[in-house]
Amino acid sequence: MQVFVWLDDAIIDEITPKLIGDRPNTYTYTKALGEMVVQQESGKLNIAIIRPSIVGATWQEPFPYWNAVSHRAPAIIYDFYLRLTGRKPRLRNIHYLFNTALFLIAWRLLIARSQVARNVWFFIVSFCYKFLSYFRASSTLKV
């Protein structure tokens, strides 16, 4: 960070594209750097990184799928259209998905050490997949 204090803005603008490479912006670049440091320095620790792409929907505030950001409105309208045409909407309730992800990560990091545990792990994953597949159709925006 101290480098940016004494570097000229023109030089920073010139080296930024070379640093971030094919990443879309500096946020994704620094996020990947942080994950790489954790991966390299973790040793034999059990570490999991959860990287949701977009966290925007809530369960109860003030109603399901509420979001104050206006760019979500087209997605909600499109999902409403999908529901009208009998197709599954894309919106998912983040609370349910995140809680399921936390459960699966805890199991994977803390428990799954033997062959029996791995068999139970695959059973749980398949069960969660079936549950969430059913839940996707029943928990999304209602018409």
PDB file of C-alpha atoms in Angstrom:
ATOM      1  CA  MET A   1       0.000   0.000   0.000  1.00  0.00           C
ATOM      2  CA  GLN A   2       2.896   2.377   0.633  1.00  0.00           C
ATOM      3  CA  VAL A   3       3.857   2.090  -3.023  1.00  0.00           C
ATOM      4  CA  PHE A   4       0.707   3.966  -4.025  1.00  0.00           C
ATOM      5  CA  VAL A   5       1.722   6.924  -1.853  1.00  0.00           C
ATOM      6  CA  TRP A   6       4.843   7.744  -3.858  1.00  0.00           C
ATOM      7  CA  LEU A   7       3.813   6.420  -7.298  1.00  0.00           C
ATOM      8  CA  ASP A   8       2.357   8.828  -9.824  1.00  0.00           C
ATOM      9  CA  ASP A   9      -1.295   8.233 -10.824  1.00  0.00           C
ATOM     10  CA  ALA A  10      -0.303   7.778 -14.473  1.00  0.00           C
ATOM     11  CA  ILE A  11       2.073   4.948 -13.540  1.00  0.00           C
ATOM     12  CA  ILE A  12      -0.588   3.311 -11.365  1.00  0.00           C
ATOM     13  CA  ASP A  13      -3.069   3.498 -14.250  1.00  0.00           C
ATOM     14  CA  GLU A  14      -0.475   1.933 -16.534  1.00  0.00           C
ATOM     15  CA  ILE A  15       0.498  -1.010 -14.306  1.00  0.00           C
ATOM     16  CA  THR A  16      -3.000  -1.875 -13.019  1.00  0.00           C
ATOM     17  CA  PRO A  17      -4.105  -3.773 -16.176  1.00  0.00           C
ATOM     18  CA  LYS A  18      -0.833  -5.727 -16.117  1.00  0.00           C
ATOM     19  CA  LEU A  19      -1.337  -6.659 -12.463  1.00  0.00           C
ATOM     20  CA  ILE A  20      -4.951  -7.771 -12.656  1.00  0.00           C
ATOM     21  CA  GLY A  21      -4.522  -9.642 -15.957  1.00  0.00           C
ATOM     22  CA  ASP A  22      -7.769 -11.169 -17.203  1.00  0.00           C
ATOM     23  CA  ARG A  23      -9.708 -10.301 -14.043  1.00  0.00           C
ATOM     24  CA  PRO A  24     -12.544  -7.785 -14.527  1.00  0.00           C
ATOM     25  CA  ASN A  25     -11.450  -5.412 -11.749  1.00  0.00           C
ATOM     26  CA  THR A  26      -9.103  -4.926  -8.818  1.00  0.00           C
ATOM     27  CA  TYR A  27     -11.680  -6.268  -6.345  1.00  0.00           C
ATOM     28  CA  THR A  28     -11.652  -9.746  -7.879  1.00  0.00           C
ATOM     29  CA  TYR A  29      -7.865  -9.581  -8.147  1.00  0.00           C
ATOM     30  CA  THR A  30      -7.336  -8.770  -4.460  1.00  0.00           C
ATOM     31  CA  LYS A  31      -9.948 -11.338  -3.474  1.00  0.00           C
ATOM     32  CA  ALA A  32      -8.072 -14.014  -5.419  1.00  0.00           C
ATOM     33  CA  LEU A  33      -4.773 -12.866  -3.874  1.00  0.00           C
ATOM     34  CA  GLY A  34      -6.239 -13.239  -0.393  1.00  0.00           C
ATOM     35  CA  GLU A  35      -7.505 -16.723  -1.178  1.00  0.00           C
ATOM     36  CA  MET A  36      -4.114 -17.688  -2.588  1.00  0.00           C
ATOM     37  CA  VAL A  37      -2.337 -16.504   0.576  1.00  0.00           C
ATOM     38  CA  VAL A  38      -4.752 -18.489   2.756  1.00  0.00           C
ATOM     39  CA  GLN A  39      -4.241 -21.561   0.581  1.00  0.00           C
ATOM     40  CA  GLN A  40      -0.439 -21.336   0.638  1.00  0.00           C
ATOM     41  CA  GLU A  41      -0.053 -20.466   4.317  1.00  0.00           C
ATOM     42  CA  SER A  42      -2.711 -22.774   5.745  1.00  0.00           C
ATOM     43  CA  GLY A  43      -0.463 -25.811   6.111  1.00  0.00           C
ATOM     44  CA  LYS A  44      -2.493 -28.647   7.556  1.00  0.00           C
ATOM     45  CA  LEU A  45      -5.338 -26.489   8.838  1.00  0.00           C
ATOM     46  CA  ASN A  46      -8.865 -27.179   7.687  1.00  0.00           C
ATOM     47  CA  ILE A  47      -9.895 -24.113   5.724  1.00  0.00           C
ATOM     48  CA  ALA A  48     -12.890 -23.435   3.507  1.00  0.00           C
ATOM     49  CA  ILE A  49     -13.576 -20.308   1.493  1.00  0.00           C
ATOM     50  CA  ILE A  50     -17.183 -19.492   0.663  1.00  0.00           C
ATOM     51  CA  ARG A  51     -17.427 -17.196  -2.347  1.00  0.00           C
ATOM     52  CA  PRO A  52     -21.025 -16.436  -3.210  1.00  0.00           C
ATOM     53  CA  SER A  53     -21.264 -14.544  -6.465  1.00  0.00           C
ATOM     54  CA  ILE A  54     -24.158 -12.294  -5.442  1.00  0.00           C
ATOM     55  CA  VAL A  55     -25.818 -12.005  -2.060  1.00  0.00           C
ATOM     56  CA  GLY A  56     -28.877  -9.914  -2.582  1.00  0.00           C
ATOM     57  CA  ALA A  57     -32.053 -11.606  -1.387  1.00  0.00           C
ATOM     58  CA  THR A  58     -33.334 -11.995   2.158  1.00  0.00           C
ATOM     59  CA  TRP A  59     -35.926 -14.186   3.785  1.00  0.00           C
ATOM     60  CA  GLN A  60     -38.067 -11.829   5.869  1.00  0.00           C
ATOM     61  CA  GLU A  61     -36.982  -8.211   5.459  1.00  0.00           C
ATOM     62  CA  PRO A  62     -39.446  -6.714   4.572  1.00  0.00           C
ATOM     63  CA  PHE A  63     -40.631  -9.585   2.352  1.00  0.00           C
ATOM     64  CA  PRO A  64     -38.868 -12.446   0.528  1.00  0.00           C
ATOM     65  CA  TYR A  65     -36.504 -11.340  -2.245  1.00  0.00           C
ATOM     66  CA  TRP A  66     -36.672  -7.705  -1.223  1.00  0.00           C
ATOM     67  CA  ASN A  67     -33.711  -5.702  -2.365  1.00  0.00           C
ATOM     68  CA  ALA A  68     -33.225  -1.946  -2.264  1.00  0.00           C
ATOM     69  CA  VAL A  69     -30.983  -1.951  -5.326  1.00  0.00           C
ATOM     70  CA  SER A  70     -32.977  -1.069  -8.431  1.00  0.00           C
ATOM     71  CA  HIS A  71     -30.972  -3.278 -10.816  1.00  0.00           C
ATOM     72  CA  ARG A  72     -32.606  -6.355  -9.250  1.00  0.00           C
ATOM     73  CA  ALA A  73     -36.042  -5.255 -10.480  1.00  0.00           C
ATOM     74  CA  PRO A  74     -35.538  -6.632 -14.021  1.00  0.00           C
ATOM     75  CA  ALA A  75     -34.487  -9.991 -12.560  1.00  0.00           C
ATOM     76  CA  ILE A  76     -37.618 -10.124 -10.404  1.00  0.00           C
ATOM     77  CA  ILE A  77     -39.815  -9.204 -13.380  1.00  0.00           C
ATOM     78  CA  TYR A  78     -38.094 -11.831 -15.540  1.00  0.00           C
ATOM     79  CA  ASP A  79     -38.562 -14.475 -12.845  1.00  0.00           C
ATOM     80  CA  PHE A  80     -42.224 -13.490 -12.571  1.00  0.00           C
ATOM     81  CA  TYR A  81     -42.502 -14.018 -16.345  1.00  0.00           C
ATOM     82  CA  LEU A  82     -40.830 -17.433 -16.027  1.00  0.00           C
ATOM     83  CA  ARG A  83     -43.316 -18.399 -13.328  1.00  0.00           C
ATOM     84  CA  LEU A  84     -46.219 -17.320 -15.572  1.00  0.00           C
ATOM     85  CA  THR A  85     -44.907 -19.455 -18.431  1.00  0.00           C
ATOM     86  CA  GLY A  86     -44.501 -22.499 -16.174  1.00  0.00           C
ATOM     87  CA  ARG A  87     -40.704 -22.453 -15.958  1.00  0.00           C
ATOM     88  CA  LYS A  88     -38.578 -22.327 -12.805  1.00  0.00           C
ATOM     89  CA  PRO A  89     -37.466 -18.862 -11.705  1.00  0.00           C
ATOM     90  CA  ARG A  90     -33.779 -18.159 -11.083  1.00  0.00           C
ATOM     91  CA  LEU A  91     -34.125 -16.361  -7.745  1.00  0.00           C
ATOM     92  CA  ARG A  92     -33.023 -18.336  -4.698  1.00  0.00           C
ATOM     93  CA  ASN A  93     -33.419 -17.477  -1.046  1.00  0.00           C
ATOM     94  CA  ILE A  94     -29.872 -16.846   0.157  1.00  0.00           C
ATOM     95  CA  HIS A  95     -30.577 -17.745   3.791  1.00  0.00           C
ATOM     96  CA  TYR A  96     -31.482 -21.329   2.942  1.00  0.00           C
ATOM     97  CA  LEU A  97     -28.655 -21.756   0.476  1.00  0.00           C
ATOM     98  CA  PHE A  98     -26.040 -20.219   2.773  1.00  0.00           C
ATOM     99  CA  ASN A  99     -27.129 -22.287   5.786  1.00  0.00           C
ATOM    100  CA  THR A 100     -26.919 -25.432   3.672  1.00  0.00           C
ATOM    101  CA  ALA A 101     -23.457 -24.430   2.452  1.00  0.00           C
ATOM    102  CA  LEU A 102     -22.285 -23.838   6.042  1.00  0.00           C
ATOM    103  CA  PHE A 103     -23.551 -27.260   7.085  1.00  0.00           C
ATOM    104  CA  LEU A 104     -21.845 -28.982   4.169  1.00  0.00           C
ATOM    105  CA  ILE A 105     -18.558 -27.165   4.730  1.00  0.00           C
ATOM    106  CA  ALA A 106     -18.565 -27.966   8.448  1.00  0.00           C
ATOM    107  CA  TRP A 107     -19.162 -31.622   7.650  1.00  0.00           C
ATOM    108  CA  ARG A 108     -16.454 -31.677   5.002  1.00  0.00           C
ATOM    109  CA  LEU A 109     -13.836 -29.953   7.158  1.00  0.00           C
ATOM    110  CA  LEU A 110     -14.530 -31.455  10.564  1.00  0.00           C
ATOM    111  CA  ILE A 111     -16.047 -34.889  10.112  1.00  0.00           C
ATOM    112  CA  ALA A 112     -15.282 -36.437   6.718  1.00  0.00           C
ATOM    113  CA  ARG A 113     -12.048 -38.247   7.563  1.00  0.00           C
ATOM    114  CA  SER A 114     -12.872 -41.926   6.969  1.00  0.00           C
ATOM    115  CA  GLN A 115     -14.390 -43.935   4.136  1.00  0.00           C
ATOM    116  CA  VAL A 116     -17.634 -44.348   6.073  1.00  0.00           C
ATOM    117  CA  ALA A 117     -17.761 -40.586   6.640  1.00  0.00           C
ATOM    118  CA  ARG A 118     -17.164 -39.991   2.924  1.00  0.00           C
ATOM    119  CA  ASN A 119     -20.041 -42.335   2.049  1.00  0.00           C
ATOM    120  CA  VAL A 120     -22.295 -40.446   4.454  1.00  0.00           C
ATOM    121  CA  TRP A 121     -21.008 -37.182   2.909  1.00  0.00           C
ATOM    122  CA  PHE A 122     -22.087 -38.229  -0.600  1.00  0.00           C
ATOM    123  CA  PHE A 123     -25.465 -39.360   0.740  1.00  0.00           C
ATOM    124  CA  ILE A 124     -26.006 -35.975   2.447  1.00  0.00           C
ATOM    125  CA  VAL A 125     -24.934 -34.054  -0.661  1.00  0.00           C
ATOM    126  CA  SER A 126     -27.335 -36.012  -2.866  1.00  0.00           C
ATOM    127  CA  PHE A 127     -30.121 -35.538  -0.317  1.00  0.00           C
ATOM    128  CA  CYS A 128     -29.466 -31.772  -0.124  1.00  0.00           C
ATOM    129  CA  TYR A 129     -29.399 -31.553  -3.916  1.00  0.00           C
ATOM    130  CA  LYS A 130     -32.773 -33.299  -4.152  1.00  0.00           C
ATOM    131  CA  PHE A 131     -34.183 -31.133  -1.361  1.00  0.00           C
ATOM    132  CA  LEU A 132     -32.954 -27.894  -2.915  1.00  0.00           C
ATOM    133  CA  SER A 133     -34.175 -28.969  -6.355  1.00  0.00           C
ATOM    134  CA  TYR A 134     -37.648 -29.396  -4.898  1.00  0.00           C
ATOM    135  CA  PHE A 135     -37.307 -26.276  -2.774  1.00  0.00           C
ATOM    136  CA  ARG A 136     -36.263 -24.112  -5.733  1.00  0.00           C
ATOM    137  CA  ALA A 137     -39.626 -24.596  -7.362  1.00  0.00           C
ATOM    138  CA  SER A 138     -41.642 -24.043  -4.189  1.00  0.00           C
ATOM    139  CA  SER A 139     -39.759 -21.213  -2.465  1.00  0.00           C
ATOM    140  CA  THR A 140     -39.279 -18.677  -5.209  1.00  0.00           C
ATOM    141  CA  LEU A 141     -41.419 -15.681  -6.021  1.00  0.00           C
ATOM    142  CA  LYS A 142     -45.081 -16.708  -6.036  1.00  0.00           C
ATOM    143  CA  VAL A 143     -47.572 -15.564  -8.628  1.00  0.00           C
TER     144      VAL A 143
END
